[in-house]
Tab-separated table of C-alpha atoms in Angstrom:
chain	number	residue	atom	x	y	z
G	219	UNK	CA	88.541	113.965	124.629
G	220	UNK	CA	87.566	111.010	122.802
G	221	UNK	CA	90.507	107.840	122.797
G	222	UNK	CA	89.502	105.265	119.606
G	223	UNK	CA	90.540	101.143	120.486
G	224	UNK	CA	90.513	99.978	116.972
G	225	UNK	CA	88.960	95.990	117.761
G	226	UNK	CA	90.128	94.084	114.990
G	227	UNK	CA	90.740	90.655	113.271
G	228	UNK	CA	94.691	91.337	112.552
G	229	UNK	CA	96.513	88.862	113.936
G	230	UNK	CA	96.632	86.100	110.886
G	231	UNK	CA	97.442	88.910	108.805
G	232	UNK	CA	98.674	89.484	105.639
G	233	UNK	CA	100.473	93.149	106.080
G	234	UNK	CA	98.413	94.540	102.776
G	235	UNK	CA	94.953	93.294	104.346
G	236	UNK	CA	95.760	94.658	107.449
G	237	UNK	CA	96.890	98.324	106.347
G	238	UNK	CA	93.473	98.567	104.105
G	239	UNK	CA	91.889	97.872	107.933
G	240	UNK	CA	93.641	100.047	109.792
G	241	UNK	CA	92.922	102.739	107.489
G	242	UNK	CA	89.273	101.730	107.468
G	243	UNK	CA	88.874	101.836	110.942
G	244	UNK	CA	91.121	104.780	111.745
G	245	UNK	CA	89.060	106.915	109.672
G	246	UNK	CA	85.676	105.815	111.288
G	247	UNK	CA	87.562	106.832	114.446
G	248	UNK	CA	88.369	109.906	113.639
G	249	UNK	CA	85.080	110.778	111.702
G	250	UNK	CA	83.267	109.911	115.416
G	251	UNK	CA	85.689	112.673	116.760
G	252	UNK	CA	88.417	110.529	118.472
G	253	UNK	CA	91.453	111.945	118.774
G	254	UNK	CA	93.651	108.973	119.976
G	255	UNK	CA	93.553	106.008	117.543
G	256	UNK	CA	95.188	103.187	119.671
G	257	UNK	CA	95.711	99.757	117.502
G	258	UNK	CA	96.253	95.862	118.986
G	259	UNK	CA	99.616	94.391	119.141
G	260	UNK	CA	101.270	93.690	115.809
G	261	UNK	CA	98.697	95.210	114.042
G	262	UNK	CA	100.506	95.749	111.063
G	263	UNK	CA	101.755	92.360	110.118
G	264	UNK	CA	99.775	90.417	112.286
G	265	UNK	CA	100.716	88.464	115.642
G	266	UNK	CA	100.896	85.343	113.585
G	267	UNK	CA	103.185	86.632	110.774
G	268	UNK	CA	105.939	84.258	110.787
G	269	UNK	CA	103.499	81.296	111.105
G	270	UNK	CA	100.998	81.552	107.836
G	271	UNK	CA	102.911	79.234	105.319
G	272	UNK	CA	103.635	82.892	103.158
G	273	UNK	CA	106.696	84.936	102.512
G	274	UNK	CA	107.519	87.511	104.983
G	275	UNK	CA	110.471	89.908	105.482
G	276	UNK	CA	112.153	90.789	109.287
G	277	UNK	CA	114.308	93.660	107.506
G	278	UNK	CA	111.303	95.672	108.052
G	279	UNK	CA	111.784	99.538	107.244
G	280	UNK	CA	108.225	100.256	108.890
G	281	UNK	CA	108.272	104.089	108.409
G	282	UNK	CA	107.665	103.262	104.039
G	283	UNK	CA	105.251	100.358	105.226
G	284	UNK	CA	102.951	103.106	107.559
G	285	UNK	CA	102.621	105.672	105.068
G	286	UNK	CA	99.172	105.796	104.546
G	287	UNK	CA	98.859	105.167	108.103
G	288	UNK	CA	100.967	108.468	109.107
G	289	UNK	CA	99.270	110.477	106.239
G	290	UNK	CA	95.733	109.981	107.876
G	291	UNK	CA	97.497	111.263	111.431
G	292	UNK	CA	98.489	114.126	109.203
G	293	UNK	CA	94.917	114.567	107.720
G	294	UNK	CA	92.575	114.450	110.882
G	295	UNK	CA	95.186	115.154	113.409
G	296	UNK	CA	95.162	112.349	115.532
G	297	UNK	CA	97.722	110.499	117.307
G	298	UNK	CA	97.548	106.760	116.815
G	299	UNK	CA	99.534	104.073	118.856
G	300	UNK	CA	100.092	101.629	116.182
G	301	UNK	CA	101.469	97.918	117.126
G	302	UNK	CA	103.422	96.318	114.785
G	303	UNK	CA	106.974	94.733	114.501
G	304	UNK	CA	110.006	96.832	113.134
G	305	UNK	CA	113.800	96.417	112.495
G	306	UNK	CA	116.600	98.700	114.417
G	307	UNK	CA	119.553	98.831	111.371
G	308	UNK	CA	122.000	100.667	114.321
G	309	UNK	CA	121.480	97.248	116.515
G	310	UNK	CA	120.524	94.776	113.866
G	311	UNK	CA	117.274	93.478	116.096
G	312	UNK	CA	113.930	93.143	115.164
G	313	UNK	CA	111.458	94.383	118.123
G	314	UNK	CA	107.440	93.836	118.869
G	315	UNK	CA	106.183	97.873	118.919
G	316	UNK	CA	104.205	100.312	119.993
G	317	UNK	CA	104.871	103.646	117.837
G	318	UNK	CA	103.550	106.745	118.736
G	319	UNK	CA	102.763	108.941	115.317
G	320	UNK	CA	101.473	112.707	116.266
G	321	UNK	CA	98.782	114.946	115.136
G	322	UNK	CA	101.488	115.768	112.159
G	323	UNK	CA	102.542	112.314	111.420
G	324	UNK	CA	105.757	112.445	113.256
G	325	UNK	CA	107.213	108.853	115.042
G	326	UNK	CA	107.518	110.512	118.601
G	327	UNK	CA	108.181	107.502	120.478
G	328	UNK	CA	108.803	103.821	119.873
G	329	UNK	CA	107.916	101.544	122.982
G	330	UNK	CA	109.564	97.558	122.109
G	331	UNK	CA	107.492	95.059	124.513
G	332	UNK	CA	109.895	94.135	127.084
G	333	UNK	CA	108.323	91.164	128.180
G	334	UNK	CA	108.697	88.921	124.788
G	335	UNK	CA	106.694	85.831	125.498
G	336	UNK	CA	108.588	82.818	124.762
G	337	UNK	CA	107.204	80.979	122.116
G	338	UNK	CA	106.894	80.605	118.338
G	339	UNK	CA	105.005	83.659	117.670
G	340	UNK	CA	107.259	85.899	118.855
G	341	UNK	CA	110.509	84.088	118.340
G	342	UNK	CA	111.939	86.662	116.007
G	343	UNK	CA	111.305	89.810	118.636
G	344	UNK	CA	114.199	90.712	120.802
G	345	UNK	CA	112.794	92.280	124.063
G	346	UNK	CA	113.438	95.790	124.102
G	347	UNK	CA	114.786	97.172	127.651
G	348	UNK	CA	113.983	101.608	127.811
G	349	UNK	CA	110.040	102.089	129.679
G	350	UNK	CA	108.285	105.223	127.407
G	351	UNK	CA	106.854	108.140	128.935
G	352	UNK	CA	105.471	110.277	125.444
G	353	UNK	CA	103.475	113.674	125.916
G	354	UNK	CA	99.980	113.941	124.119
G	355	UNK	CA	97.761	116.430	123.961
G	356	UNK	CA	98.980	117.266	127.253
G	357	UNK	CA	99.242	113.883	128.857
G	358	UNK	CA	101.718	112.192	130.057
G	359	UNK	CA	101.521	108.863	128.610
G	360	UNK	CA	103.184	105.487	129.469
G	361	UNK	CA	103.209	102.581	126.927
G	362	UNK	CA	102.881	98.874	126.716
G	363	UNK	CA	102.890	96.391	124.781
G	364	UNK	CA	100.286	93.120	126.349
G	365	UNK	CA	102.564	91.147	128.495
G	366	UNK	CA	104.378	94.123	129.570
G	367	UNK	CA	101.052	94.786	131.259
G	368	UNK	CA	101.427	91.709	133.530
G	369	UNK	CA	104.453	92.831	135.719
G	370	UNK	CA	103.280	95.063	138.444
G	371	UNK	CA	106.901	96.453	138.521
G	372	UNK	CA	106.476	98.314	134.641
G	373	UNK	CA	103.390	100.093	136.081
G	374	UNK	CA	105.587	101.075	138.758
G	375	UNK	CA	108.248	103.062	136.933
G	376	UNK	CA	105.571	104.603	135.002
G	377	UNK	CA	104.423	105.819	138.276
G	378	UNK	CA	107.950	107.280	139.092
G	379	UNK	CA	107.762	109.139	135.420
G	380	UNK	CA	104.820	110.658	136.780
G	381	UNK	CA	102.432	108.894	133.654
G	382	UNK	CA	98.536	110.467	133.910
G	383	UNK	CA	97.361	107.649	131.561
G	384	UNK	CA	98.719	104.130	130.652
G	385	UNK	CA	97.823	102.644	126.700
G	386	UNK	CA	98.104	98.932	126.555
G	387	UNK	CA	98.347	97.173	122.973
G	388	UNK	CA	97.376	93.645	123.422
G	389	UNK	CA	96.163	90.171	121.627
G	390	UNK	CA	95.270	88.724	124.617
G	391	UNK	CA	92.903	86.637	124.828
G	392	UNK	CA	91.703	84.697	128.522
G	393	UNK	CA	93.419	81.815	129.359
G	394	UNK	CA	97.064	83.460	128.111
G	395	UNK	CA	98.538	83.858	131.625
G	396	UNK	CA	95.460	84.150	133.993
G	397	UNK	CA	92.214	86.357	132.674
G	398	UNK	CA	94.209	89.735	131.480
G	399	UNK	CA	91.292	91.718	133.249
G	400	UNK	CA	93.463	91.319	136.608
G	401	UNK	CA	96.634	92.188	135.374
G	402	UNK	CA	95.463	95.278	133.923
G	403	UNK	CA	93.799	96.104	137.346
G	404	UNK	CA	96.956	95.579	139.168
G	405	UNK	CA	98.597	97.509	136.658
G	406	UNK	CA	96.110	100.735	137.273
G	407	UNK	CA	96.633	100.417	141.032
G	408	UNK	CA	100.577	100.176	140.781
G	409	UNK	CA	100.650	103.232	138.459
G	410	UNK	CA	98.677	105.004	141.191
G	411	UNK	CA	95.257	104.538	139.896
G	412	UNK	CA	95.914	105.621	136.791
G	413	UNK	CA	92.986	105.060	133.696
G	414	UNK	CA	94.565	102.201	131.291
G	415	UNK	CA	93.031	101.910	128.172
G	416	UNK	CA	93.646	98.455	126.828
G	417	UNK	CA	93.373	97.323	122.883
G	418	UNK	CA	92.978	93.882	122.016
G	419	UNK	CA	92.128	91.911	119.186
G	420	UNK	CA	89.145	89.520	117.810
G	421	UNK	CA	89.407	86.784	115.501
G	422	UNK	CA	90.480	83.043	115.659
G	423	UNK	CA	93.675	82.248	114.292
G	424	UNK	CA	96.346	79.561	114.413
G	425	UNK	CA	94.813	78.480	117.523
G	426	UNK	CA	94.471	81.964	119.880
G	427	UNK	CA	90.646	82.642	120.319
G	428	UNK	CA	90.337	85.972	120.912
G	429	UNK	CA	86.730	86.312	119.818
G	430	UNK	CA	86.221	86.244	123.514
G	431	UNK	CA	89.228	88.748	124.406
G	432	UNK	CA	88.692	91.961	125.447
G	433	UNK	CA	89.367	95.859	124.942
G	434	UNK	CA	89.065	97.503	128.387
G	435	UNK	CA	88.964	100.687	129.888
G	436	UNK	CA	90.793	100.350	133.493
G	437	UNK	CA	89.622	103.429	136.015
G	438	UNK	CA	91.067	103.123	139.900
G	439	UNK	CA	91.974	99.383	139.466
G	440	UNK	CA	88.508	98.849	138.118
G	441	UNK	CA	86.762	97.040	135.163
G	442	UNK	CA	85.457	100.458	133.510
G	443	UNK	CA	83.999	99.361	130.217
G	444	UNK	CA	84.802	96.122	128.166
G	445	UNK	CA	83.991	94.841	124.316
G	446	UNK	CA	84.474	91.241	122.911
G	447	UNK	CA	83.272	90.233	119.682
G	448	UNK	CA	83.055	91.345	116.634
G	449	UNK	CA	85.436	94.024	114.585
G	450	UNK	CA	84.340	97.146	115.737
G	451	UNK	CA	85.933	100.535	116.485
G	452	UNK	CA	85.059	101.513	120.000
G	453	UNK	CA	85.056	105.183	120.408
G	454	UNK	CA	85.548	106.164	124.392
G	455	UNK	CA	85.013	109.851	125.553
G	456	UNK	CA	86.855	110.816	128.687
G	457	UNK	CA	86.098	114.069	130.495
G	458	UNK	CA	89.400	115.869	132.434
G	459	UNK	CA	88.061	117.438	135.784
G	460	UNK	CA	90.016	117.165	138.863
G	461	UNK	CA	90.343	113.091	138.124
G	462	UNK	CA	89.789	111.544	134.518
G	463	UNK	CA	86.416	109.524	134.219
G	464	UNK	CA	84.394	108.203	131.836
G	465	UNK	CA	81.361	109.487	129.771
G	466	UNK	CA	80.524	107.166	127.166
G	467	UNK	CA	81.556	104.638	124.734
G	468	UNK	CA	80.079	104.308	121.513
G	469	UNK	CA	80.867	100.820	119.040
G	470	UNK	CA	80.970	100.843	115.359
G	471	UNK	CA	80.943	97.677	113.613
G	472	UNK	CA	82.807	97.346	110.802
């Protein structure tokens, strides 16, 4: 099976810009035979969104927004773990995502980053409080949004909902907290060695450098596979035997 980490500049945004992307890159992904598309944190509006001098609206009814998004799930088949920020009208919060679309564009699971880092850029999430185990293809899935990541204690009660694989949706660059490389270790070695396959971002915007962050791949508490640099689609096939491992990883630029 092939799992897609969709490396791109999103995180300055606009929302418009950043769906054409998406789509871009999804369909590269899924031409190159990947059948998980994961996305970066806020991917859809952008990490900075509140912070670029332009209009922008909180109310967000995200399942209109990610139409063409869920339509090319429903054309290839994929699932895709898209990151972006959404609005619950039964609670009245807005919340930092990770949605989980299936192979026929259904919203399976919504996972809202629990550990909301305190500052201006995320100001306007309120930190969501349910962990989310989601089946795939056959896999028991946990998600998490970047800091989430951090706190050995998440990768825990994955481990008690029996998760076989842990997707991380980041913009994280080094320097945010420590190098993220080790808290993505110690999150593989608290699930129980599970493979975490981690999606950041690249760019340089309102002051985060993450030209030098990194997607990962995570196998037994070790550094697997890593890209930094420019946009590119990286394209990671993972063969299932008695343990999962890792074949090969291919990069597109885009």
């Amino acid at each position: 099976m092939k799992i897609a980490l969709l490396h791109l500049d999103l995180s300055a945004g606009p929302l418009d810009k950043n769906i054409i992307q998406l789509q871009e890159a999804i369909r590269i992904a899924a031409i190159n035979g990947a059948k998980w598309v994961v996305t970066p944190e806020m991917a859809v509006q952008g990490y900075f969104f509140t912070q670029m001098k332009r209009p922008f609206d909180l109310n967000i009814n995200i399942e209109n927004t990610i139409k063409p998004i869920i339509k090319l799930a429903q054309e290839f088949g994929i699932y895709i773990f898209l990151g972006c920020g959404e609005f619950d009208e039964i609670d009245g919060n807005n919340y930092n995502s990770c949605l989980v679309i299936d192979d026929s564009g259904n919203i399976i699971a919504r996972h809202r980053k629990m550990k909301v880092v305190k500052s201006k850029s995320e100001a306007w999430a309120t930190p969501g409080n349910k962990y989310t185990l989601v089946n795939c293809n056959n896999f028991k899935v946990g998600v998490l949004v970047c800091a989430d990541a951090w706190f050995s204690e998440n990768a825990l009660e994955l481990k008690k909902r029996e998760a076989e694989i842990i997707i991380v949706i980041a913009a994280w660059p080094p320097g945010c907290g420590g190098p993220p490389e080790e808290a993505w270790k110690r999150c593989s070695n608290a699930s129980g060695n599970k493979p975490v396959f981690v999606c950041n971002q690249t760019g340089y915007n309102n002051g985060m450098n993450c030209l030098i962050a990194k997607s990962a791949v995570i196998l037994e508490g070790e550094l697997e596979f890593a890209y930094k640099g420019n946009p590119a689609v990286v394209v990671c096939e993972i063969e299932n035997n008695q343990e999962l491992s890792l074949k090969q990883c291919a990069v597109f630029n885009i």
